[in-house]
Every structure is written in structure tokens, then in C-alpha cells.
Tab-separated table of C-alpha atoms and ligand atoms in Angstrom:
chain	number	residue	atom	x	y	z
A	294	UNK	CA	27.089	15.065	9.027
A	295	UNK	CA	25.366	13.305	6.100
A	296	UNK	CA	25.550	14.786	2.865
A	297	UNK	CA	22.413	15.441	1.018
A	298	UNK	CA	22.546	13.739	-2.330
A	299	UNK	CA	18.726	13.031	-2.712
A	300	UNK	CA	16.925	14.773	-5.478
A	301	UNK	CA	13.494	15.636	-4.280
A	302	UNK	CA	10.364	17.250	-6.536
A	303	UNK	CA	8.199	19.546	-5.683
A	304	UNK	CA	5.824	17.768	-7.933
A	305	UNK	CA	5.160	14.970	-10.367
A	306	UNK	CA	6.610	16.497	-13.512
A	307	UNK	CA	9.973	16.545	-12.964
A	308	UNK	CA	9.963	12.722	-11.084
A	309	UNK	CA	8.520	11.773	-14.262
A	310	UNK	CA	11.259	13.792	-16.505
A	311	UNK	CA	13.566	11.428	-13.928
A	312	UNK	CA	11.984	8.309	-14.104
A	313	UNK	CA	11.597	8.299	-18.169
A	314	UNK	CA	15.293	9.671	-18.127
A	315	UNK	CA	16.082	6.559	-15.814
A	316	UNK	CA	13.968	3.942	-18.196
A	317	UNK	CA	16.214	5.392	-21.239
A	318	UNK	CA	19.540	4.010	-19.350
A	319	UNK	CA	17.870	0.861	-19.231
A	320	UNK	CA	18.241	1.531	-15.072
A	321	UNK	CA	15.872	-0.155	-12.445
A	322	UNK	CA	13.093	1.455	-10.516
A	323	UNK	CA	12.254	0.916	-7.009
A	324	UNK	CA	9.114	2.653	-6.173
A	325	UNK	CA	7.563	3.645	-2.246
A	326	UNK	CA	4.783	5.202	-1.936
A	327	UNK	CA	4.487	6.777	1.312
A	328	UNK	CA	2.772	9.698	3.424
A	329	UNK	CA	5.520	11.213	4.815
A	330	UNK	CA	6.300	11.462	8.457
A	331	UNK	CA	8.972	9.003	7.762
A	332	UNK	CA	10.259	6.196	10.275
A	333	UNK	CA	12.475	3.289	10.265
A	334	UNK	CA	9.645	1.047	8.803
A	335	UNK	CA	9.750	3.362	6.051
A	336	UNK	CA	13.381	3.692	5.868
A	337	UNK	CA	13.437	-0.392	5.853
A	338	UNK	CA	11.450	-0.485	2.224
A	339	UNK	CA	13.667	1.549	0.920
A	340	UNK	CA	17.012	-0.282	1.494
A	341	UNK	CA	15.446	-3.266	0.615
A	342	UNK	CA	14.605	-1.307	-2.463
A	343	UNK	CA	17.695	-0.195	-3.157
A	344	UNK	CA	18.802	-3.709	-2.768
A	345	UNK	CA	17.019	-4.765	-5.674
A	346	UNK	CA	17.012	-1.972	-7.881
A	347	UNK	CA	19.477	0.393	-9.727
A	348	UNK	CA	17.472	3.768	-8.232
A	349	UNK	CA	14.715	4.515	-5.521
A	350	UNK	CA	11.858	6.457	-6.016
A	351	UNK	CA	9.700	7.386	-2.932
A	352	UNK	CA	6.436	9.437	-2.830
A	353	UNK	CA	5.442	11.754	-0.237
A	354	UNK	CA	1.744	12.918	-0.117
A	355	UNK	CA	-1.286	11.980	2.322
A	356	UNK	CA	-4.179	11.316	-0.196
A	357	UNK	CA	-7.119	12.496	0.725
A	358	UNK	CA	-9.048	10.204	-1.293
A	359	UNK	CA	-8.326	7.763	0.828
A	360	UNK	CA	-9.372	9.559	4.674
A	361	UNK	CA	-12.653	9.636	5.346
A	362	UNK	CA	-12.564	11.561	8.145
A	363	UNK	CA	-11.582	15.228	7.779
A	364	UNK	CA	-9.498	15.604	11.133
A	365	UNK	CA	-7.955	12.363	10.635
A	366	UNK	CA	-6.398	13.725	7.346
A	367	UNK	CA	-5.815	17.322	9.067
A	368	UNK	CA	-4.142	15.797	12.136
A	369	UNK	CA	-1.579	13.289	10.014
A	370	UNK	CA	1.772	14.310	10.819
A	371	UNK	CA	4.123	16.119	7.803
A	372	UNK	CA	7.511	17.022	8.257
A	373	UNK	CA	9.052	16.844	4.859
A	374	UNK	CA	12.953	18.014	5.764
A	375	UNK	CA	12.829	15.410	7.959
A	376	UNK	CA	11.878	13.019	6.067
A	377	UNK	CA	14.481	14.064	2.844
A	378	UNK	CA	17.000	13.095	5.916
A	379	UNK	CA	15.748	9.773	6.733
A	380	UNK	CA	15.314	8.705	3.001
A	381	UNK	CA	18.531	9.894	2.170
A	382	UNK	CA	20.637	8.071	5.168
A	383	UNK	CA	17.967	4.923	3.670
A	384	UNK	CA	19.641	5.297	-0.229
A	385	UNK	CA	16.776	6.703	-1.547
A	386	UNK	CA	17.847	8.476	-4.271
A	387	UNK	CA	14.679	10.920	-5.550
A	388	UNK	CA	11.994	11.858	-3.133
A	389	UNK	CA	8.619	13.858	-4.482
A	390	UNK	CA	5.437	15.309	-3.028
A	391	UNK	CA	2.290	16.800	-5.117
A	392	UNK	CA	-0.925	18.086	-5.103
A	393	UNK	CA	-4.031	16.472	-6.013
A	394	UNK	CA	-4.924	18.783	-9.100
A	395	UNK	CA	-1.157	18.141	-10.340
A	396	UNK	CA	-1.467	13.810	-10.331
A	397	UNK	CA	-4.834	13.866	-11.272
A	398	UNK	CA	-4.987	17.002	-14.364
A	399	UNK	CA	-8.290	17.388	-15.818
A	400	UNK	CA	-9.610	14.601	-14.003
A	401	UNK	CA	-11.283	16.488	-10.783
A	402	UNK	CA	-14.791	18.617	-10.262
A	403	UNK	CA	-15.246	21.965	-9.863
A	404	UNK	CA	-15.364	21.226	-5.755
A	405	UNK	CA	-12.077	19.470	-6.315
A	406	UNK	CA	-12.662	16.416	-5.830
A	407	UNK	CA	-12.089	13.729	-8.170
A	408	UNK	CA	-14.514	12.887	-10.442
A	409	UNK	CA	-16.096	9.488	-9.663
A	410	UNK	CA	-15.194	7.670	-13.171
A	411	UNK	CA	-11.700	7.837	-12.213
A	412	UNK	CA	-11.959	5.916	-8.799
A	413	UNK	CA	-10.286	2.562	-9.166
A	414	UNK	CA	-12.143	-0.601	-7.990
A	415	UNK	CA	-9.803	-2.225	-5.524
A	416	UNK	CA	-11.037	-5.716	-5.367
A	417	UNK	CA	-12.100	-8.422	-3.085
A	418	UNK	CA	-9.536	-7.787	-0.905
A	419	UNK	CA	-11.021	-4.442	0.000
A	420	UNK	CA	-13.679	-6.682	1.653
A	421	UNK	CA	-14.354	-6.443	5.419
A	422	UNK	CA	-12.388	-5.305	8.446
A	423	UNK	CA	-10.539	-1.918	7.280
A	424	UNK	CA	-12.670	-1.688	4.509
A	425	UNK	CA	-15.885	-1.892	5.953
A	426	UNK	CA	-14.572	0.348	9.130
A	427	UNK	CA	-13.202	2.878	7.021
A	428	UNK	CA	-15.280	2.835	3.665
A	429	UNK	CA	-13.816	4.479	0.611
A	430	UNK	CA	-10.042	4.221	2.153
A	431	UNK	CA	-9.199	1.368	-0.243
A	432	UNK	CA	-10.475	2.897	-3.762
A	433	UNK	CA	-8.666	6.003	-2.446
A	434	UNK	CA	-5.451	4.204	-2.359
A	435	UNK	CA	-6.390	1.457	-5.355
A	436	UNK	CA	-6.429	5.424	-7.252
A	437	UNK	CA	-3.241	7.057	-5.915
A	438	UNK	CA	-1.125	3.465	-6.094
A	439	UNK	CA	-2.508	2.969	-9.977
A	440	UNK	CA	-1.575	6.474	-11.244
A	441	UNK	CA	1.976	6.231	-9.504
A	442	UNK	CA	2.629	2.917	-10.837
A	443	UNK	CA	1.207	4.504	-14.303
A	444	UNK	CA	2.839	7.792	-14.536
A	445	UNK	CA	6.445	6.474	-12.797
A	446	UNK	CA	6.607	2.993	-14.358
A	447	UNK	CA	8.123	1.237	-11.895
A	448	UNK	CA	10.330	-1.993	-12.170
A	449	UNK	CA	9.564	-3.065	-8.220
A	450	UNK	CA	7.340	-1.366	-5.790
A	451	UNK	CA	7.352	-1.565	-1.994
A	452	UNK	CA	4.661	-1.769	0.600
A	453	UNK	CA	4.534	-2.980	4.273
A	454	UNK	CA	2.406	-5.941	5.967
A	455	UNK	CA	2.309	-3.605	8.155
A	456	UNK	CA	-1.252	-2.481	6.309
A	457	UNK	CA	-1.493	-6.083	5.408
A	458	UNK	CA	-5.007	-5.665	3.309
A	459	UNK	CA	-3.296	-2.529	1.574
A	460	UNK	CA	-0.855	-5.012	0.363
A	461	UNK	CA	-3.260	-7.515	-0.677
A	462	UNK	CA	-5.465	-4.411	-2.391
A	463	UNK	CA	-2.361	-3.352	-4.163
A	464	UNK	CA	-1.051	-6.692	-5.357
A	465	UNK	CA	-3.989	-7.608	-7.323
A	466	UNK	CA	-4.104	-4.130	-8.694
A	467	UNK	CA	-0.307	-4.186	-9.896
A	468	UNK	CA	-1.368	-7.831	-11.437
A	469	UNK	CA	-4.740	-6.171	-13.438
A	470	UNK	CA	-2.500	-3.070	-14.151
A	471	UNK	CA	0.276	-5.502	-15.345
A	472	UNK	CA	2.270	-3.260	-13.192
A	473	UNK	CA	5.154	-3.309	-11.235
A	474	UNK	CA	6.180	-6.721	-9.168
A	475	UNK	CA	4.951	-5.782	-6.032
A	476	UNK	CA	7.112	-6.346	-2.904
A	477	UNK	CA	5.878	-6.535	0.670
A	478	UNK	CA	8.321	-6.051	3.430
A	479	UNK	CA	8.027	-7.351	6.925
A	480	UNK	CA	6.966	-4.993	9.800
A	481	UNK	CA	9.098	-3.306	11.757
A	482	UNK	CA	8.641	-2.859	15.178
A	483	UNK	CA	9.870	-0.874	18.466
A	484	UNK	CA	11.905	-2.837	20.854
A	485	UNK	CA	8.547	-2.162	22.879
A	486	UNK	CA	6.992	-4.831	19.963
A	487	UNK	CA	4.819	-1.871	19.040
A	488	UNK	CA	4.957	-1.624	15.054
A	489	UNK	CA	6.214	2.023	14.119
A	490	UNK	CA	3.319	3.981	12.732
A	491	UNK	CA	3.400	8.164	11.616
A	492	UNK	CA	0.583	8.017	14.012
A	493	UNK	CA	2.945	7.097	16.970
A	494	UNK	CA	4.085	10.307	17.361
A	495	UNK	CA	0.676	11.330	18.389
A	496	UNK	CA	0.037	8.986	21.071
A	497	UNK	CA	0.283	10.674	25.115
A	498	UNK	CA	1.986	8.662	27.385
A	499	UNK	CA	-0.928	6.915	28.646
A	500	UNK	CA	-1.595	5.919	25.079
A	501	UNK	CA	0.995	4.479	24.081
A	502	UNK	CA	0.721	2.416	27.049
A	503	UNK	CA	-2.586	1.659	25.940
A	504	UNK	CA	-1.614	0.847	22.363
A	505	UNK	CA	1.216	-1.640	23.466
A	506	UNK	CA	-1.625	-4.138	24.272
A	507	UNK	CA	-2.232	-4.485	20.825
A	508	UNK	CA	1.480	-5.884	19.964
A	509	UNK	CA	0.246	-8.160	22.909
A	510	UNK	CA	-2.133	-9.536	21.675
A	511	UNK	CA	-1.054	-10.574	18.174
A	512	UNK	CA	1.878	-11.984	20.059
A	513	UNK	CA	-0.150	-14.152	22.732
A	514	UNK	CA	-2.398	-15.033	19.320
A	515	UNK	CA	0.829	-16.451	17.602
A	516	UNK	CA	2.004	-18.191	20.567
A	517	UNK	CA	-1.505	-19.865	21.026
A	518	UNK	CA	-1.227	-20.705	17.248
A	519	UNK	CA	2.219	-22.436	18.007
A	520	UNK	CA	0.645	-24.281	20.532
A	521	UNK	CA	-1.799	-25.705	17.971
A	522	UNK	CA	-4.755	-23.333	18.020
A	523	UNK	CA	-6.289	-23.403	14.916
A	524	UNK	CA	-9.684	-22.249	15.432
A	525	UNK	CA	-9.996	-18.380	14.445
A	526	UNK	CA	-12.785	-17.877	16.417
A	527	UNK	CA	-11.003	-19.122	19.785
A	528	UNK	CA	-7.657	-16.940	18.765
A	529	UNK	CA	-9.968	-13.605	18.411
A	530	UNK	CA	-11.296	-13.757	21.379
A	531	UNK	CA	-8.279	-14.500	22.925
A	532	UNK	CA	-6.893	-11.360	21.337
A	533	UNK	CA	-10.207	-10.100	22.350
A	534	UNK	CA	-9.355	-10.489	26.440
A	535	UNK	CA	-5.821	-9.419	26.069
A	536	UNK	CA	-7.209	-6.142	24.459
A	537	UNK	CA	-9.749	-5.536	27.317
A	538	UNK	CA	-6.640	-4.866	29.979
A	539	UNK	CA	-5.847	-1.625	27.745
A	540	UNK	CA	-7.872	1.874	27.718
A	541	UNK	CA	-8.524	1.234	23.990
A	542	UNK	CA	-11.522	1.469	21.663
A	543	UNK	CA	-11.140	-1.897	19.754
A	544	UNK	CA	-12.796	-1.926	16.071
A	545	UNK	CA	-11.418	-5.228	15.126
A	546	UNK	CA	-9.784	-8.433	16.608
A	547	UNK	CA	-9.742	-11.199	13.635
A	548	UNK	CA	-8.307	-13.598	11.932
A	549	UNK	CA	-8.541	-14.435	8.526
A	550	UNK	CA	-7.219	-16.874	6.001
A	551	UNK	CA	-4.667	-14.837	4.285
A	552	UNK	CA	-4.708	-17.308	1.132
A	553	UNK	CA	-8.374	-16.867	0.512
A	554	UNK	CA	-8.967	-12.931	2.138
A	555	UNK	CA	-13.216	-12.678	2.739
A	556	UNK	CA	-15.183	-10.023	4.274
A	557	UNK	CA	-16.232	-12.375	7.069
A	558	UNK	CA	-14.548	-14.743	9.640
A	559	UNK	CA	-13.392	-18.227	8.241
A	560	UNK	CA	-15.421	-21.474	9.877
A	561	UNK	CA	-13.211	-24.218	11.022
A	562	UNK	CA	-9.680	-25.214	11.429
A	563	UNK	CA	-7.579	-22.701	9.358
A	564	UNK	CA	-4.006	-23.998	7.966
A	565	UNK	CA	-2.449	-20.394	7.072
A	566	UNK	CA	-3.846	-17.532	9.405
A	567	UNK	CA	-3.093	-13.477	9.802
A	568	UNK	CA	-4.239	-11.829	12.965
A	569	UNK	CA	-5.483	-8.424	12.123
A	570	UNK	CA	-6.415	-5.537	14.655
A	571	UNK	CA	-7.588	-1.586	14.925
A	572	UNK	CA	-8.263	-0.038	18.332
A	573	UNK	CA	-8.166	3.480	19.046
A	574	UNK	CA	-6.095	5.091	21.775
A	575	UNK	CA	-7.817	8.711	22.507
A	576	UNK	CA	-8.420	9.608	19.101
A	577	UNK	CA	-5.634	7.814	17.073
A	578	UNK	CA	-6.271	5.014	15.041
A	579	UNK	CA	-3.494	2.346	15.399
A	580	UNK	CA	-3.760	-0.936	13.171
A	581	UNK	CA	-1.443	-3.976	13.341
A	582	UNK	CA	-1.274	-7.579	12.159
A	583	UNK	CA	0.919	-10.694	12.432
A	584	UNK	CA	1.107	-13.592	10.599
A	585	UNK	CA	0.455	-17.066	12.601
A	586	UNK	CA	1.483	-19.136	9.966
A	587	UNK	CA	4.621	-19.137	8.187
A	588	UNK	CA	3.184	-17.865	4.789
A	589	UNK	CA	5.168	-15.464	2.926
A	590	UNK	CA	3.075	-12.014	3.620
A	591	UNK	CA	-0.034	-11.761	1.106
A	592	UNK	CA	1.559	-14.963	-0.406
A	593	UNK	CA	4.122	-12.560	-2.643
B	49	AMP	P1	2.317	5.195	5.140
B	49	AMP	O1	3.242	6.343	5.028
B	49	AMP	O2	1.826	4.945	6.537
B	49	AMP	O3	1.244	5.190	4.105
B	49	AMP	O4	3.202	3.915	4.835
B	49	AMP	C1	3.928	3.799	3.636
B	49	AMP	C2	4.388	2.369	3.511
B	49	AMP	O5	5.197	2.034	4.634
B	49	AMP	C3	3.212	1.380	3.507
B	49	AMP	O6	3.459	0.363	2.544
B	49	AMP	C4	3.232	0.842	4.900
B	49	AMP	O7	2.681	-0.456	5.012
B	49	AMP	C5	4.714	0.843	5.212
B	49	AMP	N1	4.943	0.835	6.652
B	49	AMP	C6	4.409	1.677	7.573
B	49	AMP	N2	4.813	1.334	8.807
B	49	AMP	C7	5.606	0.244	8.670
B	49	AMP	C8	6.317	-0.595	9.590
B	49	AMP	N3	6.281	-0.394	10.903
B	49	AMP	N4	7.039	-1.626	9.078
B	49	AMP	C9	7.066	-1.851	7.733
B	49	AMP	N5	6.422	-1.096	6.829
B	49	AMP	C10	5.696	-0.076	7.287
């Protein structure tokens, strides 16, 4: 058996009382923000983390500025002695969790909610496909992401391409912030090809079945691209077809230039491409992307 050697918070206080005492012996940060319900996509950011930094600092708390639906938010998986495990077996070396009056003091109504002025603006890259299908998510995180980075101070921080607009959202917010340099780590995946998700756990049978086709169809997309497809509107709809053989509600199929991200699909022959796609199996949400061209994720 593992010994625990992970300090974890209860709340932000004392991970900042850690991080400042960190910052005074001139030791470096690596910061993951997280939701909990840890798996090994998870556990990957953190030992690259702790690769490239003296300490790891990973946060555990499902926003709810950023779900818009209530029994989304209510349904999301939390299991935080499990997760203390993971990140400790990872080399994570302080793990907290909070509330939203205790991140955001003085700066919520009398609902609790937070009051408007504080919402952070997350950019063009908030623009189309998750943002339009799930509108608000990416001030919601823009907010959480900004006060970590300003309350911890990070040296590094981690995110997957797993949420490959997140990343893009939260790399132009780290660059207005002058924040931390913002890392984005490759997505892991099931030897099914099925990125690991929190939401996996939460998928029947029959789902998860369902939700394979979506690996499926990023994979047939890259293989097209390899073949020298370069037309996004001929590589959605192949994703498109591929997609149909699965009991899924598909929100998105796309592909976008991930050099210059717009709302809308790109017109003509692309040179760097990301195929991005949301379908629902029953009533979980599953998203996935993969890069067609070699581009370093969100060109980091
Ligand atoms: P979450 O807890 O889902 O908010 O995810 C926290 C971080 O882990 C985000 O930066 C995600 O993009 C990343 N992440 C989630 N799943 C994976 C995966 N399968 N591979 C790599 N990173 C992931």
C-alpha cells in the first residue's frame, strides 16, 4: 500500500498559505484545475506537471458557473478519497476543494450567485460549437481558471485537448492575465480509443457502446485527412455517417482551423485542421476531438 503524503485543503486559504509559502523558497508551481472524479487523463497532467515543476497543485471543485443545466451539475460524479489516491500515486503533492462563497468573498448576490461584474470575458475562442451549445459554460470557466491562476500564482498550469476550446479559452486568458504558461497535454484514451471522461462512469452498457462511435469517427476523419482530404465540409460529414451507426444524439460534427478558431465552418482547403464532436448517449454529454494535422494542440 501507497503511503499518503499529499496535503489536501479543505479550502482555498490554506492552498494559498502553501502556495505563497512555496513562492518564498523560490520553488515551482504546477497548477491543475480539475472537477474531481479523477482518471488517468487527469493523473497524466499531473506527472507531466511534476515533470516540469518543483510542486503540484491540483484543484478539485465542479463550478457551477460554468453548468447550465442544473442536473448536469447535480449528476457530475465526486468521490474526493478517491481521487486524494489517484493524485497522490500521480506526484501531486497538495490537492484542495472549496466552495463558491470561499473563492469568490464578497463578490456574490444575496441568491448566491455571482455578481455579473465579476464574470470574465473568455474571448473569441468561446465562439461556436461548445459555446454556442452550452452558453455561459466558457465565462464560467474563463472566471474559476482566472481567480485560481490569481489567488495560487502559478509558474505552469495544465489543461487537456481533451476540451480542446477550453484550452484555447484558457490560453488567451493566461496571456491577457499575464498568467501562468499554459500547458496542454495530449488526450488520453481507453484501449477502446474512447477518451476517459468523469462522465464515463455514467454511461450503461449500451452507451458506452454507443459513445465508442465517436472515437470512430475522429479516427476515420484523420485517416481520410492522411489520405489527402482537406475539405472540412467533406470530413464532417464523413464523421457525420460514421456517427449515424450509433444510438447517439449528435450536437456537433466539425472541423475547424485550429490556427484561426471561428464560430463557423472554414470554406476551402484547410492546411491545419481539429475535428471536434458532442453527442449524447441517454443523457450524458460526451465531447471529443482529434487533431488531423500535426499542429502542436492550440498551437502551445
Ligand atoms: P475536468 O475534471 O473534466 O474538468 O478535467 C480537468 C482537466 O483534465 C481538463 O484540462 C481536461 O481537459 C483534462 N482531461 C480530462 N479528460 C482528459 C483525458 N482523457 N486526457 C487528457 N486530459 C483530460
Amino acid at each position: 500500500m501507497q503511503l499518503l503524503t499529499i496535503e489536501c485543503f479543505e479550502g482555498p486559504r490554506e492552498a494559498i498559505a502553501w502556495c505563497r509559502e512555496l513562492a518564498a523558497q523560490g520553488l515551482s508551481l504546477g497548477f491543475v484545475p480539475t472537477m474531481g472524479a479523477l482518471h488517468e487523463g487527469h493523473q497524466n497532467l499531473v506527472r507531466q506537471a511534476a515533470l516540469e515543476n518543483d510542486r503540484v497543485c491540483v484543484s478539485i471543485f465542479v463550478n457551477p458557473l460554468q453548468f447550465g443545466e442544473s442536473l448536469d451539475l447535480e449528476s457530475y460524479p465526486r468521490d474526493f478519497t478517491g481521487d486524494a489516491k489517484l493524485l497522490n500515486e500521480a506526484g501531486c503533492h497538495m490537492a484542495f476543494t472549496g466552495t463558491l462563497p470561499e473563492f469568490f468573498p464578497g463578490r456574490l448576490d444575496e441568491r448566491g450567485g455571482l455578481l455579473p461584474e465579476y464574470l470574465l470575458d473568455p474571448g473569441p475562442c468561446a465562439e461556436g460549437l461548445e459555446g454556442e451549445y452550452r452558453v455561459g459554460h466558457f465565462e464560467g470557466v474563463a472566471t474559476i481558471v482566472g481567480r485560481f491562476f490569481e489567488i495560487l500564482k502559478p509558474k505552469r498550469a495544465y489543461f487537456g485537448q481533451k476540451d480542446y476550446q477550453q484550452a484555447l479559452v484558457v490560453r488567451d486568458l493566461a496571456r491577457n492575465m499575464d498568467g501562468p504558461e499554459v500547458v496542454i497535454c495530449t488526450t488520453h484514451r481507453e484501449p477502446s480509443g474512447m477518451a476517459f471522461s468523469s462522465r464515463n462512469t455514467r454511461l450503461s452498457e449500451s452507451e458506452y457502446a454507443a459513445g465508442m462511435f465517436i472515437s470512430r469517427a475522429l479516427f476515420g476523419a484523420r485517416a481520410l485527412w492522411n489520405q489527402g482530404q482537406r475539405d472540412p465540409a467533406v470530413l464532417a460529414r464523413h464523421m457525420q455517417a460514421v456517427l449515424k451507426q450509433g444510438d447517439l444524439f449528435v450536437e456537433y460534427a466539425a472541423v475547424r482551423d485550429p490556427e484561426e478558431w471561428n464560430g463557423s465552418e472554414p470554406v476551402g482547403e484547410l492546411q491545419h485542421a481539429v475535428a471536434l464532436i458532442a453527442a449524447r448517449a441517454g443523457d450524458v454529454r460526451l465531447i471529443d476531438n482529434m487533431l488531423l494535422s500535426s499542429t502542436t494542440p492550440a498551437g502551445a
